[in-house]
XYZ file of C-alpha atoms in Angstrom:
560
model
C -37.376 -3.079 6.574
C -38.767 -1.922 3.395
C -36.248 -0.120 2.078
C -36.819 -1.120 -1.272
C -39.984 0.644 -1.400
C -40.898 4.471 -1.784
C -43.678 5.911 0.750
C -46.556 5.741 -1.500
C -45.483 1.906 -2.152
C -45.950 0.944 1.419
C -49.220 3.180 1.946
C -50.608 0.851 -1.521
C -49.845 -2.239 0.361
C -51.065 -0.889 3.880
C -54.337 -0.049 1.768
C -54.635 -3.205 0.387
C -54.151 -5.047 3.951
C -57.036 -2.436 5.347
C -59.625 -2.828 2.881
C -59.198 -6.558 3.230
C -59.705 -6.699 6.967
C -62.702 -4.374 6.458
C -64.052 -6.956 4.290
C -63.464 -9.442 6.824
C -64.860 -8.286 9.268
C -68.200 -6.761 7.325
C -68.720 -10.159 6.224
C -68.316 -11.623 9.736
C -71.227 -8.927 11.410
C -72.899 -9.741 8.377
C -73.152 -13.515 9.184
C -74.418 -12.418 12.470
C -77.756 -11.136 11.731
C -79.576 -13.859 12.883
C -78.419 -17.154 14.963
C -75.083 -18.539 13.388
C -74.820 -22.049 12.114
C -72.487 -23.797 10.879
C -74.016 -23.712 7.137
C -73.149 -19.720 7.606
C -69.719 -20.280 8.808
C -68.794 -23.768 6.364
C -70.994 -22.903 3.135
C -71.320 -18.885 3.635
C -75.016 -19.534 4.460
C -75.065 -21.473 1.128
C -76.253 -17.963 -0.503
C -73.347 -16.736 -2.698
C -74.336 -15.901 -6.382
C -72.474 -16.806 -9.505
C -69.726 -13.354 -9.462
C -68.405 -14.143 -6.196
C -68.334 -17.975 -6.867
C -66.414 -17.272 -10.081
C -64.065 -14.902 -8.345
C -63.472 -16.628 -5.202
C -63.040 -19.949 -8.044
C -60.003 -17.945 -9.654
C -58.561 -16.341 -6.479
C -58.165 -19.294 -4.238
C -56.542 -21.415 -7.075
C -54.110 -18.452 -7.964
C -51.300 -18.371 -5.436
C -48.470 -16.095 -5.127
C -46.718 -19.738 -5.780
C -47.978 -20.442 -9.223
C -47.589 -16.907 -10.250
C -44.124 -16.945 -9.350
C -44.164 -20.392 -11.076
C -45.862 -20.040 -14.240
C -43.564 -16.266 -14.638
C -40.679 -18.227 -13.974
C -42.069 -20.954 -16.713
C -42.064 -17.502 -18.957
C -38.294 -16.519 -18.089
C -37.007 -20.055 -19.140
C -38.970 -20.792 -22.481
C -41.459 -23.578 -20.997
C -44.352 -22.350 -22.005
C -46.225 -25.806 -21.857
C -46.154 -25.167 -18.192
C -48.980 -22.465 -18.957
C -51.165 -25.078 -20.653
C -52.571 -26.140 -17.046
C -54.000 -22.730 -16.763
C -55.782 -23.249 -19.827
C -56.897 -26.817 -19.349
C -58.651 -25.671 -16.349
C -60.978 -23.271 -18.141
C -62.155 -26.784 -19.475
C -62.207 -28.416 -16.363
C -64.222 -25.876 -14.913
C -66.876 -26.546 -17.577
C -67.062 -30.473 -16.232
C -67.095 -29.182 -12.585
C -70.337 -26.761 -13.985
C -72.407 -29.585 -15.800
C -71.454 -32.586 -14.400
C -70.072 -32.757 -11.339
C -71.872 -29.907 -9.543
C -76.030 -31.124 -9.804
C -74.860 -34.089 -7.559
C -72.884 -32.213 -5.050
C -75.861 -29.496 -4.084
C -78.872 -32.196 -4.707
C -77.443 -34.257 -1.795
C -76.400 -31.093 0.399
C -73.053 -32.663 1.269
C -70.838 -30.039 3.543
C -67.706 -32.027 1.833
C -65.894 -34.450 -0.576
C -65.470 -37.243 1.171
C -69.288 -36.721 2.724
C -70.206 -37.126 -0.650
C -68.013 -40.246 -1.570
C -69.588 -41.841 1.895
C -73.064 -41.825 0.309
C -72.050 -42.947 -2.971
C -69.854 -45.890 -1.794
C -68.977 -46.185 2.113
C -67.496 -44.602 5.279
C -64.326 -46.420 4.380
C -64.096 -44.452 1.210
C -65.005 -41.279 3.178
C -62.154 -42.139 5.720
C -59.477 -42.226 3.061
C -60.296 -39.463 1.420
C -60.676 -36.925 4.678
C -57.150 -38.435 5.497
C -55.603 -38.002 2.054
C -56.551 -34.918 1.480
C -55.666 -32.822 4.966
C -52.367 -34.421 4.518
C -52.019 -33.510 1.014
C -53.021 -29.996 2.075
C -50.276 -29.991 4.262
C -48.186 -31.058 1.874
C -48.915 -29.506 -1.104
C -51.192 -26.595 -0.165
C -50.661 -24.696 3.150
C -46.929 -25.024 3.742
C -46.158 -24.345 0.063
C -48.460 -21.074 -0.086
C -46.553 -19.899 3.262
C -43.502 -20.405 1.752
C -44.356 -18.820 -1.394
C -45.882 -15.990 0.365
C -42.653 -15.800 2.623
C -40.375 -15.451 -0.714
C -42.951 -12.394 -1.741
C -42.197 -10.442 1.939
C -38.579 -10.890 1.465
C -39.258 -8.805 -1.927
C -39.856 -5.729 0.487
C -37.345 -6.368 2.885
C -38.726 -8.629 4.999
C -37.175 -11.501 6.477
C -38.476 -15.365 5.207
C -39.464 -16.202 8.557
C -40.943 -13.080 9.790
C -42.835 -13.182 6.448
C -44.036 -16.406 6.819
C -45.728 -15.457 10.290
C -47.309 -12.104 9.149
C -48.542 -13.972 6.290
C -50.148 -17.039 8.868
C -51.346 -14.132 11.166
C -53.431 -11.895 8.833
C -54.761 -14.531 7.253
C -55.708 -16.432 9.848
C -57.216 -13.859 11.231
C -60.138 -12.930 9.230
C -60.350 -16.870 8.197
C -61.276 -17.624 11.587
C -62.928 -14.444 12.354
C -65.562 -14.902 9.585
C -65.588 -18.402 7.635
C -66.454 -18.658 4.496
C -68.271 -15.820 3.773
C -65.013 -13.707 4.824
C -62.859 -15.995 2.542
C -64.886 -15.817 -0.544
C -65.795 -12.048 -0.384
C -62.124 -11.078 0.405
C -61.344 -13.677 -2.717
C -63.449 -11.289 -5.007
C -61.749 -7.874 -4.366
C -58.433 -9.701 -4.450
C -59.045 -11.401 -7.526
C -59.603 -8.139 -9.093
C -56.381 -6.967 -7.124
C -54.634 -9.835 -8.609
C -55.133 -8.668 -12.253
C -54.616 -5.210 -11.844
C -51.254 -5.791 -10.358
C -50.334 -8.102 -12.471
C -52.020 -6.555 -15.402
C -49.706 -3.459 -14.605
C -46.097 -5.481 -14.304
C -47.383 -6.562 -18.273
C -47.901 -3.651 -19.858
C -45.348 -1.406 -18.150
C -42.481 -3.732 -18.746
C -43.900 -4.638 -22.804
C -44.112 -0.464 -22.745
C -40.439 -0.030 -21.382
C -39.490 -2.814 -24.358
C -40.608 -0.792 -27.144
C -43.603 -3.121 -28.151
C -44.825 -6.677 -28.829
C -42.408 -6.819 -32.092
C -39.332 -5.025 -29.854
C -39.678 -8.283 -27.765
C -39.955 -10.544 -30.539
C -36.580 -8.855 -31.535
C -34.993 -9.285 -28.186
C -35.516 -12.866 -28.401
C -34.638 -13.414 -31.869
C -31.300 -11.685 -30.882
C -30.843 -13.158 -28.029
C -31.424 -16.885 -29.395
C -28.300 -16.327 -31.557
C -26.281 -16.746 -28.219
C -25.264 -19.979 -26.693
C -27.132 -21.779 -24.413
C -29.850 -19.539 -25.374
C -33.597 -21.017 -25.953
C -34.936 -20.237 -29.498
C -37.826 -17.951 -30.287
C -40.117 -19.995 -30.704
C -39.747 -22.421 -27.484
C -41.582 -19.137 -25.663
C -44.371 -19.376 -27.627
C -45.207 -23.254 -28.439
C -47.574 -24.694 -25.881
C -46.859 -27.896 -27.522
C -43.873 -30.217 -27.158
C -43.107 -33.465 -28.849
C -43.996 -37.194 -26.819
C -40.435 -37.936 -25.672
C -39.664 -34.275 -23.699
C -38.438 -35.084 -20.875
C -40.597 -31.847 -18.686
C -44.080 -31.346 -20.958
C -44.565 -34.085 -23.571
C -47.308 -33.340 -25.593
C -49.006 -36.678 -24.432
C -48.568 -35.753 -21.165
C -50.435 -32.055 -21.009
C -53.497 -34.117 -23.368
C -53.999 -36.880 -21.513
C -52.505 -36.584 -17.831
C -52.959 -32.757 -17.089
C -56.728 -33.415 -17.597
C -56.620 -35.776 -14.693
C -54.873 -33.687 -12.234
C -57.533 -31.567 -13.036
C -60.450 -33.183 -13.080
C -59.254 -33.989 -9.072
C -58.207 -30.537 -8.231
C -61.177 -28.765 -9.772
C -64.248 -31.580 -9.667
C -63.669 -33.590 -6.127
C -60.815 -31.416 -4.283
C -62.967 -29.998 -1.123
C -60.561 -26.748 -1.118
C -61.951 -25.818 -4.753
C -65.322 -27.269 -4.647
C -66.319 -25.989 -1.186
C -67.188 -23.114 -2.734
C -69.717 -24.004 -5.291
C -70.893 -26.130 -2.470
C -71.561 -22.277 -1.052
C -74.121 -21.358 -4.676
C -77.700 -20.457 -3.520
C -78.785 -22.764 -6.233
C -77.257 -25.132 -9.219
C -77.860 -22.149 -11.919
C -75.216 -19.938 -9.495
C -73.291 -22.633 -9.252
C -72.512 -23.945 -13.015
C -72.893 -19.970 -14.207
C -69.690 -19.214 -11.523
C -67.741 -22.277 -12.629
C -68.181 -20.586 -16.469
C -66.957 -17.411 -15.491
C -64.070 -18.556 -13.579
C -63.233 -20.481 -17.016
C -62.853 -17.474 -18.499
C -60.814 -15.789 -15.774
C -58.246 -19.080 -15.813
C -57.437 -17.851 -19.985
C -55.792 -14.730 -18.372
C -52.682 -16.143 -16.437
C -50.798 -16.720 -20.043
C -50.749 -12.978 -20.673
C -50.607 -11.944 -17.134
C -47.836 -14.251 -15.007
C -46.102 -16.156 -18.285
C -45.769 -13.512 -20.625
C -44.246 -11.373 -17.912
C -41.541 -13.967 -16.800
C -40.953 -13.916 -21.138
C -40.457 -9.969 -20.708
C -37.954 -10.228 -17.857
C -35.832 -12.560 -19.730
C -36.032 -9.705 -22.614
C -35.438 -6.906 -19.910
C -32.484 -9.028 -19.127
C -31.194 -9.895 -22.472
C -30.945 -6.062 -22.877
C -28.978 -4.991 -19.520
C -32.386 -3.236 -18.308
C -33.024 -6.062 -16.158
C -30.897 -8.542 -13.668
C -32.491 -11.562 -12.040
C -30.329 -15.226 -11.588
C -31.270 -17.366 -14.753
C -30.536 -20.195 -13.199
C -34.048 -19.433 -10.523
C -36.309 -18.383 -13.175
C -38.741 -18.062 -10.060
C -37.543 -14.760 -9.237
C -38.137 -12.906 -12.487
C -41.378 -11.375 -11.502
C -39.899 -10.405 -7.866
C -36.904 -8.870 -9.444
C -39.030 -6.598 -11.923
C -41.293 -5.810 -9.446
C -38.256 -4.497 -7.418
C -35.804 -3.238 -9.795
C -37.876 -1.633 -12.801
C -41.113 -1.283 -11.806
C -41.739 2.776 -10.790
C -43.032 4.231 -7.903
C -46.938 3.190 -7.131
C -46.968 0.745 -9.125
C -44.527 -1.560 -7.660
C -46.882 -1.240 -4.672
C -49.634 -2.331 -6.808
C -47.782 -4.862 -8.206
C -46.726 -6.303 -5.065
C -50.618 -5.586 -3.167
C -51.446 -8.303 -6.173
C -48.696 -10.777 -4.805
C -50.012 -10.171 -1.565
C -53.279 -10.901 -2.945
C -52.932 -13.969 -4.646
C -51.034 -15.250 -1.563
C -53.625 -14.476 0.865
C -57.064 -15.464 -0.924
C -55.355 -19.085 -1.632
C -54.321 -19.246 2.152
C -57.264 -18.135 3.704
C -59.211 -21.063 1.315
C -56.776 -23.570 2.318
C -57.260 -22.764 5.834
C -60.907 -22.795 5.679
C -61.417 -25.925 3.211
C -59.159 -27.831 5.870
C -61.292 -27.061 9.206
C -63.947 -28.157 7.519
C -62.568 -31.604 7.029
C -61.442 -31.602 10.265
C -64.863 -30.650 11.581
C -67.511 -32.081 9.539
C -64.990 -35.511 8.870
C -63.414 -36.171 11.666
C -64.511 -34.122 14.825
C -68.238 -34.869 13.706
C -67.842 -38.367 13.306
C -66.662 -38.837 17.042
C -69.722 -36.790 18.102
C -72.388 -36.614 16.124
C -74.922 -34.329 18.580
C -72.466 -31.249 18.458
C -74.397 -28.121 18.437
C -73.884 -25.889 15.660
C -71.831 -23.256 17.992
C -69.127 -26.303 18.553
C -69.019 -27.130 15.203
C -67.643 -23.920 14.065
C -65.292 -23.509 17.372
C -63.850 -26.717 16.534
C -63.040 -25.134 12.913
C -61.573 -22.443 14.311
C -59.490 -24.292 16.415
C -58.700 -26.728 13.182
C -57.413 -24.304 11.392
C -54.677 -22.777 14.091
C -53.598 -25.927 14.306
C -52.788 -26.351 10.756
C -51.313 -23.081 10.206
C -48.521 -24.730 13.186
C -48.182 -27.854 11.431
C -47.736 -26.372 8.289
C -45.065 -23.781 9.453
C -43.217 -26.939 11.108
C -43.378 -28.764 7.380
C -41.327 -25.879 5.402
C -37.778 -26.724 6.346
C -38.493 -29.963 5.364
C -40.400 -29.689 1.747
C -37.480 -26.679 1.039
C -35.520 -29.636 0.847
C -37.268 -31.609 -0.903
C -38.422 -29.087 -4.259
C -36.736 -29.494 -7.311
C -37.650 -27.862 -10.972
C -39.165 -24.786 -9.619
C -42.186 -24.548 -7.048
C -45.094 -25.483 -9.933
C -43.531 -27.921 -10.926
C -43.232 -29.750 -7.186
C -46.911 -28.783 -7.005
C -47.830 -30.425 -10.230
C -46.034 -33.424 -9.311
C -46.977 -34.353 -5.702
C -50.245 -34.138 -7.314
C -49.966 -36.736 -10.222
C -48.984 -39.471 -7.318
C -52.422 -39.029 -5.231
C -55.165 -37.540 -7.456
C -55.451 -40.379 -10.067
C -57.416 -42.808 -8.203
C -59.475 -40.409 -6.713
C -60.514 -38.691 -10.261
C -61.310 -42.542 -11.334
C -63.336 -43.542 -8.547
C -65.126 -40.354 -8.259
C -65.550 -39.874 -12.233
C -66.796 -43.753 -13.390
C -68.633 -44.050 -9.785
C -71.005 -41.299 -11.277
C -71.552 -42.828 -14.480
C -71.728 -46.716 -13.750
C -73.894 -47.363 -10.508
C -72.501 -51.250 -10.828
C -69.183 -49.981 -9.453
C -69.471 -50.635 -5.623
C -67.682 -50.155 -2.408
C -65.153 -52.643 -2.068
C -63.973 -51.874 -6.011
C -63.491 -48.111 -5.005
C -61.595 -48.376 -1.705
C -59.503 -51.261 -3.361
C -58.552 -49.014 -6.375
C -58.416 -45.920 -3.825
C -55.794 -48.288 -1.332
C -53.582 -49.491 -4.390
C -53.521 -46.450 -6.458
C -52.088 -44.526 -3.010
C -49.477 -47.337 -3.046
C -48.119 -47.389 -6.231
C -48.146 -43.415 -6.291
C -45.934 -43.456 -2.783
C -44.165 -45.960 -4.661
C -43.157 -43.933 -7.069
C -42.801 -40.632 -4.835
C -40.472 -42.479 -2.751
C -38.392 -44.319 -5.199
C -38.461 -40.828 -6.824
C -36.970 -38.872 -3.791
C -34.053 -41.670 -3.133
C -32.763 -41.981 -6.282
C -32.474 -38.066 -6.942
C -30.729 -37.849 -3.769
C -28.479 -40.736 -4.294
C -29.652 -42.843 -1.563
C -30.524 -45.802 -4.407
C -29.037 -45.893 -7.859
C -30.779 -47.589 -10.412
C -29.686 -49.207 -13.279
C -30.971 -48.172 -16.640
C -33.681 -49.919 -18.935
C -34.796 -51.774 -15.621
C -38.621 -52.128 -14.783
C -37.780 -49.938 -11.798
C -35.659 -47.376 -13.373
C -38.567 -46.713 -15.918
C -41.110 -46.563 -13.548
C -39.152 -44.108 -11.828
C -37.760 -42.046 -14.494
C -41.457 -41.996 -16.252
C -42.535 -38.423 -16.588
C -44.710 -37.374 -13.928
C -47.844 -36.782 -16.240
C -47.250 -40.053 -18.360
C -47.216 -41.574 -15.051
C -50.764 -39.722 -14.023
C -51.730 -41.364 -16.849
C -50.501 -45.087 -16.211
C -52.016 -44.789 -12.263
C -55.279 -43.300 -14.039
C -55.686 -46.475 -16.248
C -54.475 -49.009 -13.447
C -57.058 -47.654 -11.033
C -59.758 -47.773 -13.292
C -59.111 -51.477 -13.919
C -59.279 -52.489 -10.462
C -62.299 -50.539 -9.947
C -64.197 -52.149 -12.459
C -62.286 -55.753 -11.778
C -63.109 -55.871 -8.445
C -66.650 -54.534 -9.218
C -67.843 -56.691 -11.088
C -66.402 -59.485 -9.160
C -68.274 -58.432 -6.491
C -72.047 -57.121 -6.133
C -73.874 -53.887 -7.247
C -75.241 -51.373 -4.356
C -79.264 -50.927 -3.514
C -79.884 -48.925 -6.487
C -82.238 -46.507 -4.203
C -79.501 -45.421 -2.434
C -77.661 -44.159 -5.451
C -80.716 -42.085 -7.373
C -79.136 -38.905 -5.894
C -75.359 -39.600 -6.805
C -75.449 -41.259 -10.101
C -76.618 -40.521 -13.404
C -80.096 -41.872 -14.046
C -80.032 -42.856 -17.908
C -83.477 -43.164 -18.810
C -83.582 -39.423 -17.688
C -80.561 -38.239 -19.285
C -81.204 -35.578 -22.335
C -77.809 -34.998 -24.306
C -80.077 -32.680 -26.579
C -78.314 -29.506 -26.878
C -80.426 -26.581 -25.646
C -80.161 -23.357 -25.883
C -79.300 -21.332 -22.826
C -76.738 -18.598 -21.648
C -74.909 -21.030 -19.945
C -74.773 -23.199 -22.780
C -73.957 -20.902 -25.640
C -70.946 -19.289 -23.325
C -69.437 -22.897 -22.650
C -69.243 -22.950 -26.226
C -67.722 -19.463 -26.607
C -64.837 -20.743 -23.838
C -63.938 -24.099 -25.081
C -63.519 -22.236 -28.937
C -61.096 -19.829 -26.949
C -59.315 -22.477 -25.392
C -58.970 -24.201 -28.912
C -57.680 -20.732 -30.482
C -55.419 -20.360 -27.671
C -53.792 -23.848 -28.816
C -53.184 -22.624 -32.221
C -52.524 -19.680 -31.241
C -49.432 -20.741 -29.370
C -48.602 -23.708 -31.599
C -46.429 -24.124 -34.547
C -49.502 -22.768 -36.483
C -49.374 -20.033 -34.864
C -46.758 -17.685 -33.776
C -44.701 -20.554 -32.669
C -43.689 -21.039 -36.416
């Protein structure tokens, strides 16, 4: 056991793992001043200010999984993959100005509270269903697993990885709530960058320079099998590729997003956690601005490796792209700073567990367990979370075998996808049911039923036919609907949920318009006037970097 690491390596990572517990478990006391609730446990008192919202925003949404993802994007020339990083800065700027006013003004502990009092309990069912599986799915197992690949970096075995990483976690998750998740979220966040912020410049240092690794590439392209220049740098691909159509990363990455950022309890719980709206919106702006930095910090490094490799300095299998980033961490990175490097791993793994964790008991508490028993004192509210969430963390360890089998194209891209067959219907019944207040109950559940159908469907039909269970004949209905790439196809459930919404709206009638003053826009006091305001004039500021990032990396930029 680690005997890929050097003594000061292992005393950065036992650092790291210290200060984090001490962080823990100051928040936890700190909780404790007066009587604890379970607003102090849930919302972290619902008294954070815009910094640690921002942070805690970037931290929990950057796993060890998509960093090894997006660096592995970097290492095989898919740099459209690192276009969902920078959609979400935009995102983020919807979750700040629209979406967020609504969820504080009502006081809602979670999403599908929220959806209950703008349509029904039915809707509110589905979605607390829905969404603990899909953190199950999507979420808790595949951050273990991720984290378990980063422990086998230092020596560790998969499995004993996977419990250390469910352990310390855990730990302080249950130990302290929110307030432990969010505040450990801000010193990792800033442990995240530094790591990674290291493995960048030491391995663009080691190359000789930006232009040395324009070079490399430029000689390396001239081989077979190769990718060219320029497929590293070009955010942009045309309508018909097969991975990242152009269409696709427009119109159906926005989507995903606006589910995973605007209604997804495990990133929204903690705006839910501002002292006020102004925190609130001002954290979701900063957190933009922190989601611009994972091009030059996890792709560009996977695009160094595959220099470092080109030239002999570096060996990693090209065929698993994923392990780029662990294989410079291990094999070039020098002493002290490959425990840095990896204490930022560690970091990204742990902040995104510990929010999954704690986004997930709260379902299970405030959605389920509250339901049954509505006269719970505040003390059995938050043992009932605790409890939650050590029974996810064995559920989830029971689902890795199983999804290991079941990942193709690289672990961001399994993320991405699983995604695109649940979140449509949800973004459209969330997104219209704020603008139109003629859009009732039975339209949403229909559309929120149906959409889950076709998207299972799909997943299903998906899953068979890769594995050769079904074989399906080309040009059919069914082989098209199949074969559809994933984001067209977030599009096509997007538009087909929207129509039965508003079908089976209209068809049927509108809801007492008093009950909806609180979660629907009110037109004849809505002011598009543009005023001027900090918040305001930096949205502007991050949606022209997000624009200059897209020509930037474009064919009119240094893509040509």
């Amino acid at each position: 056991m680690f005997e890929n690491l050097h003594f000061w390596d292992v005393s950065i990572i036992f650092l790291y793992f210290i200060i984090v517990l001490w962080i823990a478990c100051w928040a936890s006391r700190s909780k404790k001043t007066g009587d604890s609730n379970s607003a102090d446990y849930f919302l972290a008192g619902k008294s954070a200010g815009w910094f640690v919202i921002g942070t805690s925003l970037f931290a929990s949404n950057i796993g060890s999984e998509i960093i090894l993802g997006v660096s592995g994007a970097g290492a095989r020339a898919e740099m459209p993959q690192a276009n969902f990083e920078i959609l979400a800065a935009l995102i983020l700027i919807l979750l700040g100005w629209v979406f967020v006013p609504f969820y504080l003004r009502t006081g809602v502990y979670t999403m599908p509270e929220f959806l209950e009092k703008r349509y029904s309990k039915s809707c509110r069912n589905y979605l607390s269903i829905v969404s603990v599986l899909a953190y199950i799915i999507t979420k808790i197992s595949l951050i273990i697993f991720a984290g378990a690949l980063v422990f086998e970096i230092i020596g560790i075995p998969f499995w004993t990885g996977a419990i250390i990483t469910v352990l310390a976690t855990g730990f302080y998750t249950v130990l302290g709530g929110l307030k432990a998740v969010i505040y450990t979220d801000m010193v990792q966040a800033f442990i995240l960058i530094l790591g990674t912020g290291a493995v960048t410049y030491y391995g663009l240092d080691q190359l000789g320079g930006w232009n040395a690794l324009i070079d490399t590439l430029s000689e390396a392209s001239l081989k077979p099998n190769n990718p060219p220049v320029e497929n590293f740098f070009n955010l942009w691909r045309p309508s018909n590729d097969s991975s990242y159509p152009w269409t696709g990363m427009l119109f159906g990455a926005p989507i995903l997003g606006v589910w995973y950022w605007c209604t997804d309890q495990f990133i929204v719980q903690r705006v839910l956690s501002a002292k006020d709206i102004s925190n609130a919106r001002k954290g979701t702006i900063f957190a933009g601005f922190l989601k611009l930095l994972p091009v030059f910090l996890f792709f560009i490094p996977g695009v160094i490796a595959y220099a470092l490799s080109q030239k002999g300095m570096l060996s990693f299998p090209l065929d698993n792209p994923d392990q780029a980033l662990p294989a410079m961490i291990t094999g070039f990175l020098p002493i002290g700073l490959k425990g840095l490097a990896i204490s930022g791993l560690l970091a990204a793994l742990m902040s995104s567990l510990s929010s999954a964790f704690n986004s997930s008991s709260t379902l299970l508490t405030f959605d389920f367990y509250k339901q049954k028993r509505p006269n719970a004192s505040e003390k059995e509210l938050i043992r009932v979370g605790q409890i939650a969430t050590v029974v996810l963390v064995i559920v989830s360890l029971a689902w890795i075998p199983f999804m290991k089998t079941l990942m193709s194209g690289g672990i961001f891209h399994y993320l991405q996808s699983v995604q695109a067959y649940i979140s449509p219907p949800i973004a459209a019944v969330f997104l219209f049911g704020l603008i139109f207040k003629w859009i009732n109950a039975i339209g949403a559940i229909t559309s929120l039923w149906i959409g889950f159908a076709i998207g299972m469907l799909r997943l299903v039909l998906e899953y068979l036919n890769t594995e050769g269970v079904i074989l399906l004949k080309e040009n059919t209905i069914l082989y098209l609907f199949v074969d559809m790439n994933f984001l067209h196809f977030a599009i096509l459930l997007f538009i087909i949920s929207t129509i039965i919404l508003m079908l089976i709206s209209k068809l049927g009638s509108p809801q007492n318009p008093k009950n909806l003053e609180l979660v629907t826009f009110d037109k004849n006091k809505l002011n598009l006037k543009f005023k001027f305001s900090t918040d305001a004039v930096l949205t502007l500021i991050l949606i022209g970097m997000v624009l200059l990032l897209w020509v930037i990396f474009s064919p009119l930029g240094i893509a040509n």
